[in-house]
PDB file of C-alpha atoms in Angstrom:
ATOM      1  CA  UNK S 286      19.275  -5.870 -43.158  1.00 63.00           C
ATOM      2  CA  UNK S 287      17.112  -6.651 -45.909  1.00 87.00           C
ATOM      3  CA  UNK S 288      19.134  -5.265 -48.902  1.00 90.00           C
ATOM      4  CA  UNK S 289      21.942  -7.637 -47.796  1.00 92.00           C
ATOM      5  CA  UNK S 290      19.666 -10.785 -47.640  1.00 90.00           C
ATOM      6  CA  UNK S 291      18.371  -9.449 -51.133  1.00 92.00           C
ATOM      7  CA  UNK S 292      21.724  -9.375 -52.479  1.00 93.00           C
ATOM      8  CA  UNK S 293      22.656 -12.892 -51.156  1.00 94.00           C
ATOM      9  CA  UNK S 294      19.545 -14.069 -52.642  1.00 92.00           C
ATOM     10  CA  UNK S 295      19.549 -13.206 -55.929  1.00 93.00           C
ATOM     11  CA  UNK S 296      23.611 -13.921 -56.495  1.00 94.00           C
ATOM     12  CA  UNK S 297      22.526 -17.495 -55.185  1.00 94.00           C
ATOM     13  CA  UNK S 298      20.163 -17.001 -58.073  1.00 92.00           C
ATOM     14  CA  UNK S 299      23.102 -16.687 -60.412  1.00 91.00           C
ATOM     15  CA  UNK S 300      22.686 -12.725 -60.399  1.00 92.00           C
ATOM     16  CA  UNK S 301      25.053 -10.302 -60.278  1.00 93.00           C
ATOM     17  CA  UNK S 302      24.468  -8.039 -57.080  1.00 94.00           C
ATOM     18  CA  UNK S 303      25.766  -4.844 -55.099  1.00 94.00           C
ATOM     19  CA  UNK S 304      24.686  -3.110 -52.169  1.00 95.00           C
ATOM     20  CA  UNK S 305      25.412   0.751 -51.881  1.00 94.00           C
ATOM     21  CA  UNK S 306      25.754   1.098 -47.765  1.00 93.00           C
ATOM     22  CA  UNK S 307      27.197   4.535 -48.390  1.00 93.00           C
ATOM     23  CA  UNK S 308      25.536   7.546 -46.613  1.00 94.00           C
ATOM     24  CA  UNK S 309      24.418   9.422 -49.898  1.00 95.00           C
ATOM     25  CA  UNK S 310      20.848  10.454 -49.889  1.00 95.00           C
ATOM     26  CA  UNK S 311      18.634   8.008 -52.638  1.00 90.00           C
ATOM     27  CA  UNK S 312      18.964  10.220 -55.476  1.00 91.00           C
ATOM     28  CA  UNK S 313      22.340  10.417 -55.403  1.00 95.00           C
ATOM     29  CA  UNK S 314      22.925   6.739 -55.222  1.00 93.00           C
ATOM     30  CA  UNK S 315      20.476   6.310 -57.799  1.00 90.00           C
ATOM     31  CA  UNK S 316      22.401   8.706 -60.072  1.00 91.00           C
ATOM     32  CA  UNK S 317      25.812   7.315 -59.272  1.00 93.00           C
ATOM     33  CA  UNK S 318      24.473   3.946 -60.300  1.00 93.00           C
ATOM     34  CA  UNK S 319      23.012   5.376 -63.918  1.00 91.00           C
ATOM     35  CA  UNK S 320      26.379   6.876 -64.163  1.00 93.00           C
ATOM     36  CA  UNK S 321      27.944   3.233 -63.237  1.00 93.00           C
ATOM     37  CA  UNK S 322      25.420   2.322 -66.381  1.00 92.00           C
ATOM     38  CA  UNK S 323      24.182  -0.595 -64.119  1.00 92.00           C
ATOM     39  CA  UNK S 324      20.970  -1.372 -65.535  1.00 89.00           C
ATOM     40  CA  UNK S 325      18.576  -2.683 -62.603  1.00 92.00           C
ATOM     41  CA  UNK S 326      18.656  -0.881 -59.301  1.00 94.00           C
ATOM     42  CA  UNK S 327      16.296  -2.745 -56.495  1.00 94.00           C
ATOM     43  CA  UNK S 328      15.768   0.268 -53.953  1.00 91.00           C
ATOM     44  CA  UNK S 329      14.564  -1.848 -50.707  1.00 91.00           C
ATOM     45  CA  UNK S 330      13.112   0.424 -48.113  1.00 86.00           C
ATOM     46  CA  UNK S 331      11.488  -0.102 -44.694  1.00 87.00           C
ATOM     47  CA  UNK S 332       7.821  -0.282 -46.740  1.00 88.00           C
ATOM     48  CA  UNK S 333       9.307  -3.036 -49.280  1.00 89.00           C
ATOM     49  CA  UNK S 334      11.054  -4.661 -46.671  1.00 86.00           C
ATOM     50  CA  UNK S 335       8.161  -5.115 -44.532  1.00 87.00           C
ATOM     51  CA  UNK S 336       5.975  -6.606 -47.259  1.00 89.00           C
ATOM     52  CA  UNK S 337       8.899  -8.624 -48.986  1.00 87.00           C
ATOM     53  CA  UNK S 338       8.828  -6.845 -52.462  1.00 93.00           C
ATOM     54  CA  UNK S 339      11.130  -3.872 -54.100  1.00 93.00           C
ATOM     55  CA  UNK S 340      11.177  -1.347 -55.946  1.00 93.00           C
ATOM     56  CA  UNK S 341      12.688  -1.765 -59.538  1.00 94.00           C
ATOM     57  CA  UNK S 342      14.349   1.238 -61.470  1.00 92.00           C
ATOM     58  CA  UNK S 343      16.249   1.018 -64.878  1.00 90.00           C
ATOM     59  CA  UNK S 344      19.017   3.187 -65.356  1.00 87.00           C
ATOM     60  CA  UNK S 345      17.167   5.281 -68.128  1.00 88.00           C
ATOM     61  CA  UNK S 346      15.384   6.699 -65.099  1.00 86.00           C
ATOM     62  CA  UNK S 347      12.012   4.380 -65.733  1.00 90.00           C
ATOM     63  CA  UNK S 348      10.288   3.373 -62.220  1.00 91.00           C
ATOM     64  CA  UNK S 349       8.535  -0.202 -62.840  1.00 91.00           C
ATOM     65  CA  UNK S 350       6.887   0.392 -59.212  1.00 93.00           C
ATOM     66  CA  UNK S 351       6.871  -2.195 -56.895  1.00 94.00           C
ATOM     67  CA  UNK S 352       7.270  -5.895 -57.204  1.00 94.00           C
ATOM     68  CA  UNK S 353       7.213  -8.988 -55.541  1.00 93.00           C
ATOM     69  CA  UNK S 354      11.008 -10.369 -55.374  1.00 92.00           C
ATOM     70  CA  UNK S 355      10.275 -13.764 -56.414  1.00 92.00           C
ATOM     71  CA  UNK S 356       8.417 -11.769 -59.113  1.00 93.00           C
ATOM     72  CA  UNK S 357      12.090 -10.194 -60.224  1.00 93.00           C
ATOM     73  CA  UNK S 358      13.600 -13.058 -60.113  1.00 92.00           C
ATOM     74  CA  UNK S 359      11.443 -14.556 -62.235  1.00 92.00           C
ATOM     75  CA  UNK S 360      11.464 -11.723 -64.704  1.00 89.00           C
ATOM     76  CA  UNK S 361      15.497 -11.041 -64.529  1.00 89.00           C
ATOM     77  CA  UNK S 362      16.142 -14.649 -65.037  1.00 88.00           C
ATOM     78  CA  UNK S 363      14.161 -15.062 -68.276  1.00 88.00           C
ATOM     79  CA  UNK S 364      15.540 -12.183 -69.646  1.00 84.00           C
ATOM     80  CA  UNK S 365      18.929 -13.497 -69.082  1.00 84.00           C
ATOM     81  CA  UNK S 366      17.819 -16.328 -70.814  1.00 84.00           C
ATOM     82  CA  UNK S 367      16.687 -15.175 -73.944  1.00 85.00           C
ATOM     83  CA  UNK S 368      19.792 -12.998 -73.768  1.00 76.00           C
ATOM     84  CA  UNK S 369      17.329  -9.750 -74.684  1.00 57.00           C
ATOM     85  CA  UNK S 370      18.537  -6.507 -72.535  1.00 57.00           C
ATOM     86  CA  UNK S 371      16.221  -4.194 -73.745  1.00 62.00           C
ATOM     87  CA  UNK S 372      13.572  -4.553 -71.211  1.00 57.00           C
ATOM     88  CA  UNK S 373      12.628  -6.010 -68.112  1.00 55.00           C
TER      89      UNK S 373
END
């Protein structure tokens, strides 16, 4: 499953990552996460599995679109690094 393999790889990245294998529809796991206050949500469907990227949403309810993962990764771990959570 390719949201598991995501989540391994990016807490081998020194992340900090969940999977939500419940049976709620997308919106509702999307809005129990914003609830949760978690501030990245990677939504990994067949279409961003297939072509190895996600889909990044922040939990004000912004879409960034689409993204490579290495791209994320790259992102997520500069922001960590300059310790700025305002943005991805």
């Amino acid at each position: 499953m390719a949201a598991l393999w995501l989540s391994e790889h990016l807490r081998d990245a020194g992340l900090r990552a969940e999977v939500d294998k419940s049976g709620d529809r997308m919106n509702a796991k999307i809005r129990a996460a914003q609830l949760e206050k978690i501030p990245y949500m990677l939504v990994v469907g067949d279409r961003e599995a297939s072509s190895g990227q996600v889909s990044v949403r922040l939990r004000t309810n912004e879409n960034l679109g689409t993204m490579n993962v290495e791209a994320f990764l790259q992102r997520a771990t500069a922001l960590i690094a300059s310790r700025d959570n305002r943005a991805l």
